[in-house]
PDB file of C-alpha atoms in Angstrom:
ATOM      1  CA  MET A  25      15.802   3.113 -17.893  1.00  0.00           C
ATOM      2  CA  ALA A  26      13.182   5.552 -16.524  1.00  0.00           C
ATOM      3  CA  VAL A  27      11.760   6.270 -19.998  1.00  0.00           C
ATOM      4  CA  LYS A  28      11.780   2.554 -20.808  1.00  0.00           C
ATOM      5  CA  ARG A  29       9.787   1.806 -17.660  1.00  0.00           C
ATOM      6  CA  VAL A  30       6.989   4.311 -18.322  1.00  0.00           C
ATOM      7  CA  THR A  31       6.715   3.443 -22.024  1.00  0.00           C
ATOM      8  CA  GLU A  32       6.468  -0.330 -21.528  1.00  0.00           C
ATOM      9  CA  ASN A  33       4.095  -0.672 -18.554  1.00  0.00           C
ATOM     10  CA  LYS A  34       0.293  -0.984 -18.530  1.00  0.00           C
ATOM     11  CA  GLY A  35      -0.227   2.780 -18.440  1.00  0.00           C
ATOM     12  CA  LYS A  36       1.892   3.554 -21.489  1.00  0.00           C
ATOM     13  CA  ARG A  37      -1.185   4.605 -23.514  1.00  0.00           C
ATOM     14  CA  THR A  38      -2.750   6.660 -20.703  1.00  0.00           C
ATOM     15  CA  PRO A  39      -1.907  10.378 -21.052  1.00  0.00           C
ATOM     16  CA  GLY A  40      -1.856  13.032 -18.334  1.00  0.00           C
ATOM     17  CA  VAL A  41      -3.348  16.516 -18.508  1.00  0.00           C
ATOM     18  CA  ASP A  42      -1.144  17.401 -21.511  1.00  0.00           C
ATOM     19  CA  GLN A  43      -2.638  14.479 -23.505  1.00  0.00           C
ATOM     20  CA  LEU A  44       0.860  13.402 -24.645  1.00  0.00           C
ATOM     21  CA  ILE A  45       2.157   9.840 -24.876  1.00  0.00           C
ATOM     22  CA  TRP A  46       5.586   8.624 -25.945  1.00  0.00           C
ATOM     23  CA  ASN A  47       4.763   5.970 -28.536  1.00  0.00           C
ATOM     24  CA  THR A  48       7.578   6.346 -31.094  1.00  0.00           C
ATOM     25  CA  PRO A  49      11.370   5.917 -30.891  1.00  0.00           C
ATOM     26  CA  THR A  50      11.829   9.609 -31.748  1.00  0.00           C
ATOM     27  CA  LYS A  51       9.614  10.744 -28.854  1.00  0.00           C
ATOM     28  CA  LYS A  52      11.358   8.362 -26.463  1.00  0.00           C
ATOM     29  CA  ALA A  53      14.811   9.604 -27.462  1.00  0.00           C
ATOM     30  CA  ALA A  54      13.709  13.222 -27.006  1.00  0.00           C
ATOM     31  CA  ALA A  55      12.251  12.315 -23.588  1.00  0.00           C
ATOM     32  CA  VAL A  56      15.584  10.902 -22.426  1.00  0.00           C
ATOM     33  CA  HIS A  57      17.330  14.211 -23.142  1.00  0.00           C
ATOM     34  CA  ALA A  58      14.496  16.202 -21.525  1.00  0.00           C
ATOM     35  CA  LEU A  59      14.809  14.557 -18.097  1.00  0.00           C
ATOM     36  CA  ARG A  60      16.750  17.266 -16.271  1.00  0.00           C
ATOM     37  CA  GLN A  61      16.323  18.653 -12.774  1.00  0.00           C
ATOM     38  CA  ARG A  62      17.144  22.204 -13.872  1.00  0.00           C
ATOM     39  CA  GLY A  63      14.002  23.902 -15.144  1.00  0.00           C
ATOM     40  CA  TYR A  64      11.732  20.967 -14.290  1.00  0.00           C
ATOM     41  CA  ARG A  65       8.138  21.883 -13.408  1.00  0.00           C
ATOM     42  CA  SER A  66       5.601  19.236 -12.465  1.00  0.00           C
ATOM     43  CA  LEU A  67       2.138  19.511 -14.063  1.00  0.00           C
ATOM     44  CA  PRO A  68      -1.155  18.816 -12.222  1.00  0.00           C
ATOM     45  CA  LEU A  69      -2.529  15.277 -12.165  1.00  0.00           C
ATOM     46  CA  ARG A  70      -5.468  14.127 -14.239  1.00  0.00           C
ATOM     47  CA  ARG A  71      -8.130  12.821 -11.856  1.00  0.00           C
ATOM     48  CA  VAL A  72      -9.878   9.593 -12.854  1.00  0.00           C
ATOM     49  CA  TYR A  73     -12.073   7.229 -10.835  1.00  0.00           C
ATOM     50  CA  ILE A  74     -12.016   3.426 -10.776  1.00  0.00           C
ATOM     51  CA  GLN A  75     -14.383   0.973  -9.121  1.00  0.00           C
ATOM     52  CA  LYS A  76     -13.292  -0.275  -5.707  1.00  0.00           C
ATOM     53  CA  SER A  77     -13.079  -4.016  -5.134  1.00  0.00           C
ATOM     54  CA  GLY A  78     -16.486  -5.359  -4.233  1.00  0.00           C
ATOM     55  CA  GLY A  79     -18.199  -2.453  -5.980  1.00  0.00           C
ATOM     56  CA  ASN A  80     -18.151  -0.281  -2.844  1.00  0.00           C
ATOM     57  CA  GLY A  81     -17.823   3.164  -4.386  1.00  0.00           C
ATOM     58  CA  LEU A  82     -15.112   4.732  -6.541  1.00  0.00           C
ATOM     59  CA  ARG A  83     -11.411   5.145  -5.850  1.00  0.00           C
ATOM     60  CA  PRO A  84      -9.766   8.377  -7.090  1.00  0.00           C
ATOM     61  CA  LEU A  85      -6.525   8.073  -9.034  1.00  0.00           C
ATOM     62  CA  GLY A  86      -4.160  10.854 -10.076  1.00  0.00           C
ATOM     63  CA  ILE A  87      -2.555  10.314 -13.493  1.00  0.00           C
ATOM     64  CA  PRO A  88       0.724  12.258 -13.958  1.00  0.00           C
ATOM     65  CA  THR A  89       1.995  13.280 -17.387  1.00  0.00           C
ATOM     66  CA  MET A  90       4.495  11.006 -19.111  1.00  0.00           C
ATOM     67  CA  LYS A  91       7.357  13.365 -18.224  1.00  0.00           C
ATOM     68  CA  ASP A  92       6.357  13.468 -14.555  1.00  0.00           C
ATOM     69  CA  ARG A  93       6.081   9.670 -14.515  1.00  0.00           C
ATOM     70  CA  ALA A  94       9.540   9.345 -16.043  1.00  0.00           C
ATOM     71  CA  MET A  95      11.004  11.804 -13.505  1.00  0.00           C
ATOM     72  CA  GLN A  96       9.476   9.773 -10.687  1.00  0.00           C
ATOM     73  CA  ALA A  97      10.894   6.580 -12.182  1.00  0.00           C
ATOM     74  CA  LEU A  98      14.316   8.267 -12.476  1.00  0.00           C
ATOM     75  CA  TYR A  99      14.440   9.353  -8.830  1.00  0.00           C
ATOM     76  CA  LEU A 100      12.972   6.014  -7.783  1.00  0.00           C
ATOM     77  CA  LEU A 101      16.128   4.305  -9.083  1.00  0.00           C
ATOM     78  CA  ALA A 102      17.954   5.945  -6.155  1.00  0.00           C
ATOM     79  CA  LEU A 103      15.109   5.967  -3.621  1.00  0.00           C
ATOM     80  CA  GLU A 104      14.038   2.318  -3.830  1.00  0.00           C
ATOM     81  CA  PRO A 105      17.388   0.813  -2.710  1.00  0.00           C
ATOM     82  CA  ILE A 106      17.316   3.132   0.322  1.00  0.00           C
ATOM     83  CA  ALA A 107      13.756   2.038   1.115  1.00  0.00           C
ATOM     84  CA  GLU A 108      14.866  -1.599   0.921  1.00  0.00           C
ATOM     85  CA  THR A 109      17.647  -1.082   3.475  1.00  0.00           C
ATOM     86  CA  THR A 110      15.402   0.740   5.962  1.00  0.00           C
ATOM     87  CA  GLY A 111      12.156  -1.197   5.404  1.00  0.00           C
ATOM     88  CA  ASP A 112      10.459  -3.271   8.098  1.00  0.00           C
ATOM     89  CA  PRO A 113      11.483  -6.959   7.935  1.00  0.00           C
ATOM     90  CA  ASN A 114       7.849  -8.092   7.707  1.00  0.00           C
ATOM     91  CA  SER A 115       6.640  -5.501   5.182  1.00  0.00           C
ATOM     92  CA  TYR A 116       5.752  -7.229   1.913  1.00  0.00           C
ATOM     93  CA  GLY A 117       3.742  -4.830  -0.277  1.00  0.00           C
ATOM     94  CA  PHE A 118       5.262  -3.080  -3.319  1.00  0.00           C
ATOM     95  CA  ARG A 119       8.760  -4.409  -2.641  1.00  0.00           C
ATOM     96  CA  PRO A 120      11.089  -6.267  -5.036  1.00  0.00           C
ATOM     97  CA  GLU A 121      11.022 -10.054  -4.744  1.00  0.00           C
ATOM     98  CA  ARG A 122       8.158  -9.972  -2.200  1.00  0.00           C
ATOM     99  CA  SER A 123       4.530 -10.904  -2.699  1.00  0.00           C
ATOM    100  CA  THR A 124       1.192 -11.575  -1.014  1.00  0.00           C
ATOM    101  CA  ALA A 125       2.239 -15.226  -0.707  1.00  0.00           C
ATOM    102  CA  ASP A 126       5.177 -14.181   1.491  1.00  0.00           C
ATOM    103  CA  ALA A 127       2.863 -12.178   3.769  1.00  0.00           C
ATOM    104  CA  LEU A 128       0.487 -15.138   4.071  1.00  0.00           C
ATOM    105  CA  GLU A 129       3.409 -17.462   4.819  1.00  0.00           C
ATOM    106  CA  GLN A 130       4.383 -15.145   7.676  1.00  0.00           C
ATOM    107  CA  CYS A 131       0.788 -15.375   8.967  1.00  0.00           C
ATOM    108  CA  PHE A 132       1.191 -19.151   9.040  1.00  0.00           C
ATOM    109  CA  ILE A 133       4.524 -18.868  10.886  1.00  0.00           C
ATOM    110  CA  ALA A 134       3.176 -16.392  13.464  1.00  0.00           C
ATOM    111  CA  LEU A 135      -0.115 -18.204  14.114  1.00  0.00           C
ATOM    112  CA  GLY A 136       0.458 -21.827  13.180  1.00  0.00           C
ATOM    113  CA  GLN A 137       2.344 -23.169  16.188  1.00  0.00           C
ATOM    114  CA  LYS A 138       0.559 -24.864  19.080  1.00  0.00           C
ATOM    115  CA  ASN A 139       1.432 -22.118  21.586  1.00  0.00           C
ATOM    116  CA  ALA A 140       1.234 -19.235  19.106  1.00  0.00           C
ATOM    117  CA  ALA A 141      -0.709 -16.003  19.621  1.00  0.00           C
ATOM    118  CA  GLU A 142      -4.488 -16.410  19.453  1.00  0.00           C
ATOM    119  CA  TRP A 143      -5.558 -12.780  19.036  1.00  0.00           C
ATOM    120  CA  ILE A 144      -5.120 -10.610  15.952  1.00  0.00           C
ATOM    121  CA  LEU A 145      -5.452  -6.844  15.597  1.00  0.00           C
ATOM    122  CA  LYS A 146      -6.483  -6.153  11.995  1.00  0.00           C
ATOM    123  CA  CYS A 147      -5.749  -2.491  11.269  1.00  0.00           C
ATOM    124  CA  ASP A 148      -7.380  -0.321   8.641  1.00  0.00           C
ATOM    125  CA  ILE A 149      -5.649   3.028   8.076  1.00  0.00           C
ATOM    126  CA  ARG A 150      -8.210   5.641   7.087  1.00  0.00           C
ATOM    127  CA  ALA A 151      -7.525   6.948   3.544  1.00  0.00           C
ATOM    128  CA  CYS A 152      -3.813   6.191   3.905  1.00  0.00           C
ATOM    129  CA  PHE A 153      -2.567   7.576   0.581  1.00  0.00           C
ATOM    130  CA  ASP A 154      -4.783  10.667   0.816  1.00  0.00           C
ATOM    131  CA  ARG A 155      -3.926  11.776   4.376  1.00  0.00           C
ATOM    132  CA  ILE A 156      -0.128  11.514   4.751  1.00  0.00           C
ATOM    133  CA  SER A 157       1.372  14.767   6.045  1.00  0.00           C
ATOM    134  CA  HIS A 158       3.363  16.687   3.417  1.00  0.00           C
ATOM    135  CA  ASP A 159       5.523  18.269   6.123  1.00  0.00           C
ATOM    136  CA  TRP A 160       6.501  14.844   7.472  1.00  0.00           C
ATOM    137  CA  MET A 161       7.373  13.521   4.014  1.00  0.00           C
ATOM    138  CA  LEU A 162       9.435  16.590   3.094  1.00  0.00           C
ATOM    139  CA  ALA A 163      11.339  16.270   6.369  1.00  0.00           C
ATOM    140  CA  ASN A 164      11.915  12.504   6.273  1.00  0.00           C
ATOM    141  CA  ILE A 165      11.803  11.066   2.728  1.00  0.00           C
ATOM    142  CA  PRO A 166      15.466  10.803   1.561  1.00  0.00           C
ATOM    143  CA  THR A 167      15.189  12.315  -1.917  1.00  0.00           C
ATOM    144  CA  GLU A 168      15.602  15.720  -3.576  1.00  0.00           C
ATOM    145  CA  LYS A 169      13.256  17.998  -1.588  1.00  0.00           C
ATOM    146  CA  SER A 170      12.513  20.472  -4.383  1.00  0.00           C
ATOM    147  CA  ILE A 171      11.438  17.653  -6.716  1.00  0.00           C
ATOM    148  CA  LEU A 172       9.399  15.885  -4.021  1.00  0.00           C
ATOM    149  CA  ARG A 173       7.640  19.138  -3.131  1.00  0.00           C
ATOM    150  CA  GLN A 174       6.585  19.600  -6.764  1.00  0.00           C
ATOM    151  CA  TRP A 175       5.103  16.097  -6.908  1.00  0.00           C
ATOM    152  CA  LEU A 176       3.214  16.560  -3.654  1.00  0.00           C
ATOM    153  CA  LYS A 177       1.948  20.096  -4.358  1.00  0.00           C
ATOM    154  CA  ALA A 178       1.118  19.633  -8.060  1.00  0.00           C
ATOM    155  CA  GLY A 179      -2.660  19.569  -7.507  1.00  0.00           C
ATOM    156  CA  PHE A 180      -5.115  17.734  -9.747  1.00  0.00           C
ATOM    157  CA  ILE A 181      -7.593  18.628 -12.472  1.00  0.00           C
ATOM    158  CA  ASP A 182     -11.095  17.183 -12.220  1.00  0.00           C
ATOM    159  CA  LYS A 183     -13.698  18.203 -14.799  1.00  0.00           C
ATOM    160  CA  HIS A 184     -11.522  21.115 -15.991  1.00  0.00           C
ATOM    161  CA  ILE A 185     -11.133  22.537 -12.447  1.00  0.00           C
ATOM    162  CA  LEU A 186      -7.732  22.740 -10.715  1.00  0.00           C
ATOM    163  CA  TYR A 187      -7.733  21.607  -7.069  1.00  0.00           C
ATOM    164  CA  PRO A 188      -4.755  22.006  -4.687  1.00  0.00           C
ATOM    165  CA  THR A 189      -3.216  19.063  -2.834  1.00  0.00           C
ATOM    166  CA  GLU A 190      -2.370  19.881   0.784  1.00  0.00           C
ATOM    167  CA  GLU A 191      -1.836  16.325   2.029  1.00  0.00           C
ATOM    168  CA  GLY A 192      -1.316  12.783   0.800  1.00  0.00           C
ATOM    169  CA  VAL A 193       0.466  11.220  -2.175  1.00  0.00           C
ATOM    170  CA  PRO A 194      -1.343  10.579  -5.488  1.00  0.00           C
ATOM    171  CA  GLN A 195      -2.652   7.060  -6.037  1.00  0.00           C
ATOM    172  CA  GLY A 196      -1.377   6.438  -9.538  1.00  0.00           C
ATOM    173  CA  GLY A 197       2.136   7.867  -9.297  1.00  0.00           C
ATOM    174  CA  ILE A 198       5.041   5.468  -9.868  1.00  0.00           C
ATOM    175  CA  ALA A 199       6.873   6.638  -6.732  1.00  0.00           C
ATOM    176  CA  SER A 200       3.776   6.709  -4.497  1.00  0.00           C
ATOM    177  CA  PRO A 201       3.903   3.067  -3.248  1.00  0.00           C
ATOM    178  CA  VAL A 202       7.573   3.378  -2.226  1.00  0.00           C
ATOM    179  CA  ILE A 203       6.940   6.739  -0.535  1.00  0.00           C
ATOM    180  CA  ALA A 204       3.956   5.268   1.343  1.00  0.00           C
ATOM    181  CA  ASN A 205       6.134   2.344   2.466  1.00  0.00           C
ATOM    182  CA  LEU A 206       8.771   4.779   3.743  1.00  0.00           C
ATOM    183  CA  VAL A 207       6.075   6.595   5.714  1.00  0.00           C
ATOM    184  CA  LEU A 208       4.898   3.393   7.418  1.00  0.00           C
ATOM    185  CA  ASP A 209       8.350   1.855   7.910  1.00  0.00           C
ATOM    186  CA  GLY A 210       9.512   1.967  11.516  1.00  0.00           C
ATOM    187  CA  LEU A 211       6.319   0.595  13.043  1.00  0.00           C
ATOM    188  CA  GLU A 212       7.809  -2.867  13.480  1.00  0.00           C
ATOM    189  CA  LYS A 213      10.980  -1.331  14.945  1.00  0.00           C
ATOM    190  CA  GLN A 214       8.915   0.429  17.616  1.00  0.00           C
ATOM    191  CA  LEU A 215       7.123  -2.842  18.343  1.00  0.00           C
ATOM    192  CA  ARG A 216      10.470  -4.604  18.813  1.00  0.00           C
ATOM    193  CA  GLU A 217      11.750  -1.820  21.068  1.00  0.00           C
ATOM    194  CA  LYS A 218       8.723  -2.358  23.292  1.00  0.00           C
ATOM    195  CA  TYR A 219       9.001  -6.159  23.106  1.00  0.00           C
ATOM    196  CA  PRO A 220      12.673  -7.037  22.405  1.00  0.00           C
ATOM    197  CA  THR A 221      13.143 -10.350  20.596  1.00  0.00           C
ATOM    198  CA  LYS A 222      13.919 -13.434  22.713  1.00  0.00           C
ATOM    199  CA  THR A 223      13.071 -11.726  25.988  1.00  0.00           C
ATOM    200  CA  ARG A 224      10.569 -13.136  28.480  1.00  0.00           C
ATOM    201  CA  ARG A 225       8.329 -10.112  27.868  1.00  0.00           C
ATOM    202  CA  ALA A 226       8.236 -10.808  24.119  1.00  0.00           C
ATOM    203  CA  ARG A 227       7.607 -14.545  24.621  1.00  0.00           C
ATOM    204  CA  ARG A 228       4.628 -13.789  26.856  1.00  0.00           C
ATOM    205  CA  ALA A 229       3.209 -11.093  24.563  1.00  0.00           C
ATOM    206  CA  LYS A 230       3.668 -13.175  21.350  1.00  0.00           C
ATOM    207  CA  THR A 231       3.668  -9.989  19.283  1.00  0.00           C
ATOM    208  CA  HIS A 232       4.290 -10.002  15.536  1.00  0.00           C
ATOM    209  CA  MET A 233       3.588  -7.493  12.787  1.00  0.00           C
ATOM    210  CA  ILE A 234       2.731  -8.404   9.190  1.00  0.00           C
ATOM    211  CA  ARG A 235       2.205  -5.567   6.713  1.00  0.00           C
ATOM    212  CA  TYR A 236       1.298  -5.458   3.050  1.00  0.00           C
ATOM    213  CA  ALA A 237       1.239  -1.756   2.013  1.00  0.00           C
ATOM    214  CA  ASP A 238      -1.407  -0.242   4.332  1.00  0.00           C
ATOM    215  CA  ASP A 239      -2.942  -3.599   5.362  1.00  0.00           C
ATOM    216  CA  VAL A 240      -1.453  -4.319   8.793  1.00  0.00           C
ATOM    217  CA  LEU A 241      -1.852  -7.218  11.230  1.00  0.00           C
ATOM    218  CA  PHE A 242      -0.585  -7.484  14.803  1.00  0.00           C
ATOM    219  CA  THR A 243      -0.695 -10.657  16.867  1.00  0.00           C
ATOM    220  CA  GLY A 244      -0.868 -10.827  20.647  1.00  0.00           C
ATOM    221  CA  SER A 245      -1.395 -13.231  23.519  1.00  0.00           C
ATOM    222  CA  SER A 246      -4.558 -11.472  24.704  1.00  0.00           C
ATOM    223  CA  LYS A 247      -7.242  -9.051  23.594  1.00  0.00           C
ATOM    224  CA  GLU A 248      -6.344  -6.726  26.484  1.00  0.00           C
ATOM    225  CA  LEU A 249      -2.696  -6.522  25.405  1.00  0.00           C
ATOM    226  CA  LEU A 250      -3.695  -5.489  21.869  1.00  0.00           C
ATOM    227  CA  GLU A 251      -6.203  -2.924  23.145  1.00  0.00           C
ATOM    228  CA  GLN A 252      -4.126  -1.379  25.936  1.00  0.00           C
ATOM    229  CA  GLU A 253      -0.544  -1.602  24.645  1.00  0.00           C
ATOM    230  CA  ILE A 254      -0.394  -2.168  20.876  1.00  0.00           C
ATOM    231  CA  LEU A 255      -3.221   0.149  19.783  1.00  0.00           C
ATOM    232  CA  PRO A 256      -1.809   3.224  21.596  1.00  0.00           C
ATOM    233  CA  LEU A 257       1.616   2.523  20.045  1.00  0.00           C
ATOM    234  CA  ILE A 258       0.087   2.408  16.558  1.00  0.00           C
ATOM    235  CA  ASN A 259      -1.978   5.568  17.114  1.00  0.00           C
ATOM    236  CA  ARG A 260       1.082   7.559  18.258  1.00  0.00           C
ATOM    237  CA  PHE A 261       3.107   6.358  15.282  1.00  0.00           C
ATOM    238  CA  LEU A 262       0.390   7.249  12.762  1.00  0.00           C
ATOM    239  CA  SER A 263      -0.537  10.620  14.281  1.00  0.00           C
ATOM    240  CA  GLU A 264       3.019  11.894  13.714  1.00  0.00           C
ATOM    241  CA  ARG A 265       2.475  11.219  10.008  1.00  0.00           C
ATOM    242  CA  GLY A 266      -1.000  12.749   9.782  1.00  0.00           C
ATOM    243  CA  LEU A 267      -2.729   9.341   9.716  1.00  0.00           C
ATOM    244  CA  GLU A 268      -5.270   7.542  11.885  1.00  0.00           C
ATOM    245  CA  LEU A 269      -6.971   4.171  12.149  1.00  0.00           C
ATOM    246  CA  SER A 270     -10.538   3.683  10.996  1.00  0.00           C
ATOM    247  CA  GLN A 271     -12.469   2.921  14.180  1.00  0.00           C
ATOM    248  CA  GLU A 272     -15.193   1.143  12.195  1.00  0.00           C
ATOM    249  CA  LYS A 273     -12.901  -1.231  10.267  1.00  0.00           C
ATOM    250  CA  THR A 274     -10.104  -1.845  12.788  1.00  0.00           C
ATOM    251  CA  ARG A 275     -10.987  -5.043  14.680  1.00  0.00           C
ATOM    252  CA  ILE A 276      -9.564  -7.484  17.220  1.00  0.00           C
ATOM    253  CA  ILE A 277     -10.298 -11.078  16.217  1.00  0.00           C
ATOM    254  CA  HIS A 278      -9.702 -14.505  17.739  1.00  0.00           C
ATOM    255  CA  VAL A 279      -7.829 -16.855  15.444  1.00  0.00           C
ATOM    256  CA  LYS A 280     -10.593 -19.495  15.787  1.00  0.00           C
ATOM    257  CA  ASP A 281     -13.069 -17.020  14.273  1.00  0.00           C
ATOM    258  CA  GLY A 282     -10.721 -16.302  11.359  1.00  0.00           C
ATOM    259  CA  PHE A 283     -10.143 -13.174   9.297  1.00  0.00           C
ATOM    260  CA  ASP A 284      -9.723 -12.136   5.669  1.00  0.00           C
ATOM    261  CA  PHE A 285      -6.303 -10.874   4.571  1.00  0.00           C
ATOM    262  CA  LEU A 286      -5.081 -10.229   1.011  1.00  0.00           C
ATOM    263  CA  GLY A 287      -7.927 -12.180  -0.566  1.00  0.00           C
ATOM    264  CA  GLN A 288      -7.491 -15.212   1.700  1.00  0.00           C
ATOM    265  CA  ASN A 289      -9.216 -16.393   4.860  1.00  0.00           C
ATOM    266  CA  VAL A 290      -6.890 -17.318   7.729  1.00  0.00           C
ATOM    267  CA  ARG A 291      -8.425 -19.429  10.475  1.00  0.00           C
ATOM    268  CA  LYS A 292      -7.417 -22.051  13.029  1.00  0.00           C
ATOM    269  CA  TYR A 293      -9.437 -25.277  12.977  1.00  0.00           C
ATOM    270  CA  ALA A 294      -8.828 -27.763  15.836  1.00  0.00           C
ATOM    271  CA  GLY A 295      -5.355 -26.365  16.435  1.00  0.00           C
ATOM    272  CA  LYS A 296      -4.331 -26.184  12.761  1.00  0.00           C
ATOM    273  CA  ILE A 297      -4.081 -22.992  10.651  1.00  0.00           C
ATOM    274  CA  LEU A 298      -5.775 -23.216   7.258  1.00  0.00           C
ATOM    275  CA  ILE A 299      -5.481 -20.494   4.628  1.00  0.00           C
ATOM    276  CA  LYS A 300      -8.232 -20.616   1.997  1.00  0.00           C
ATOM    277  CA  PRO A 301      -9.607 -18.167  -0.590  1.00  0.00           C
ATOM    278  CA  ALA A 302     -11.946 -15.634   1.024  1.00  0.00           C
ATOM    279  CA  GLN A 303     -15.644 -16.128   0.260  1.00  0.00           C
ATOM    280  CA  LYS A 304     -16.067 -12.708  -1.346  1.00  0.00           C
ATOM    281  CA  ASN A 305     -13.130 -13.425  -3.679  1.00  0.00           C
ATOM    282  CA  VAL A 306     -14.581 -16.814  -4.616  1.00  0.00           C
ATOM    283  CA  LYS A 307     -17.925 -15.142  -5.352  1.00  0.00           C
ATOM    284  CA  SER A 308     -16.225 -12.460  -7.465  1.00  0.00           C
ATOM    285  CA  PHE A 309     -14.336 -15.117  -9.435  1.00  0.00           C
ATOM    286  CA  LEU A 310     -17.472 -17.206 -10.057  1.00  0.00           C
ATOM    287  CA  ASP A 311     -19.459 -14.108 -11.092  1.00  0.00           C
ATOM    288  CA  ASN A 312     -16.720 -13.291 -13.584  1.00  0.00           C
ATOM    289  CA  VAL A 313     -16.779 -16.847 -14.991  1.00  0.00           C
ATOM    290  CA  ARG A 314     -20.581 -16.711 -15.286  1.00  0.00           C
ATOM    291  CA  GLY A 315     -20.332 -13.414 -17.141  1.00  0.00           C
ATOM    292  CA  ILE A 316     -17.812 -14.845 -19.604  1.00  0.00           C
ATOM    293  CA  VAL A 317     -19.933 -17.983 -20.182  1.00  0.00           C
ATOM    294  CA  LYS A 318     -23.108 -15.949 -20.770  1.00  0.00           C
ATOM    295  CA  ALA A 319     -21.367 -13.533 -23.149  1.00  0.00           C
ATOM    296  CA  THR A 320     -19.816 -16.450 -25.068  1.00  0.00           C
ATOM    297  CA  SER A 321     -23.169 -18.255 -25.278  1.00  0.00           C
ATOM    298  CA  LYS A 322     -24.898 -15.159 -26.683  1.00  0.00           C
ATOM    299  CA  SER A 323     -22.186 -14.640 -29.310  1.00  0.00           C
ATOM    300  CA  LEU A 324     -22.434 -18.304 -30.382  1.00  0.00           C
ATOM    301  CA  LEU A 325     -26.222 -18.054 -30.707  1.00  0.00           C
ATOM    302  CA  VAL A 326     -25.932 -14.888 -32.797  1.00  0.00           C
ATOM    303  CA  SER A 327     -23.327 -16.451 -35.092  1.00  0.00           C
TER     304      SER A 327
END
């Protein structure tokens, strides 16, 4: 199943540093027999860069070899069910049978009622994948420690130079999204411990958490509550894991002013929550359509 996964996904033709791909039945069969813990040694990642959404710089990705990808997929078969049992109830990113639509539906539930919370803390975790503490992961991620250590400490090769990795998980590894979820799971539990459900304190605070991977929203009855009680809770939780919030991008917003979340704009108009495509996403879509139309027109004129 692990070999099948890595040889049938979008990256099946993308090699790692060894330049090997498994594109024949013979290679796939040999790969199945080669997946053994004894004698396994992870190879460094191949560093590539992709354009960030909106064209704001480049995002680094680490491409493991096919064997390393298959080993991650193999251990993920045991790790993912554990992550599902311990995950936050309102965490929606990179989880089976959950999607961005579910996260947006929860936004509507948390903010749509007449007496719902009116203030939102929109969190931005600074370089989440790149900063997670290796020591914390090795102590808390419930998988084989010797294998996990190899994945985390493999390093990466960029322009023929080997660089060490002392923190973070590689963006590009099959297991990385589940590991990142395990790192951030528990935040909602701490929120509920501070504001137990169905208590007077919770009803007054109107606190909810909605998370999609490292995009996190908190609701609250007042700006002061989010600043003085919720923010310190989040900072303590993240600091234990080697993470911190971006002061520039973390904002507290009133629901009447609206905010962008997962490509949509959430805003309350005259007491009613409306969720519409975000302007920057609409612009990106229209620019893409214009590009296709222009390219098609040129090809028709040439022919």
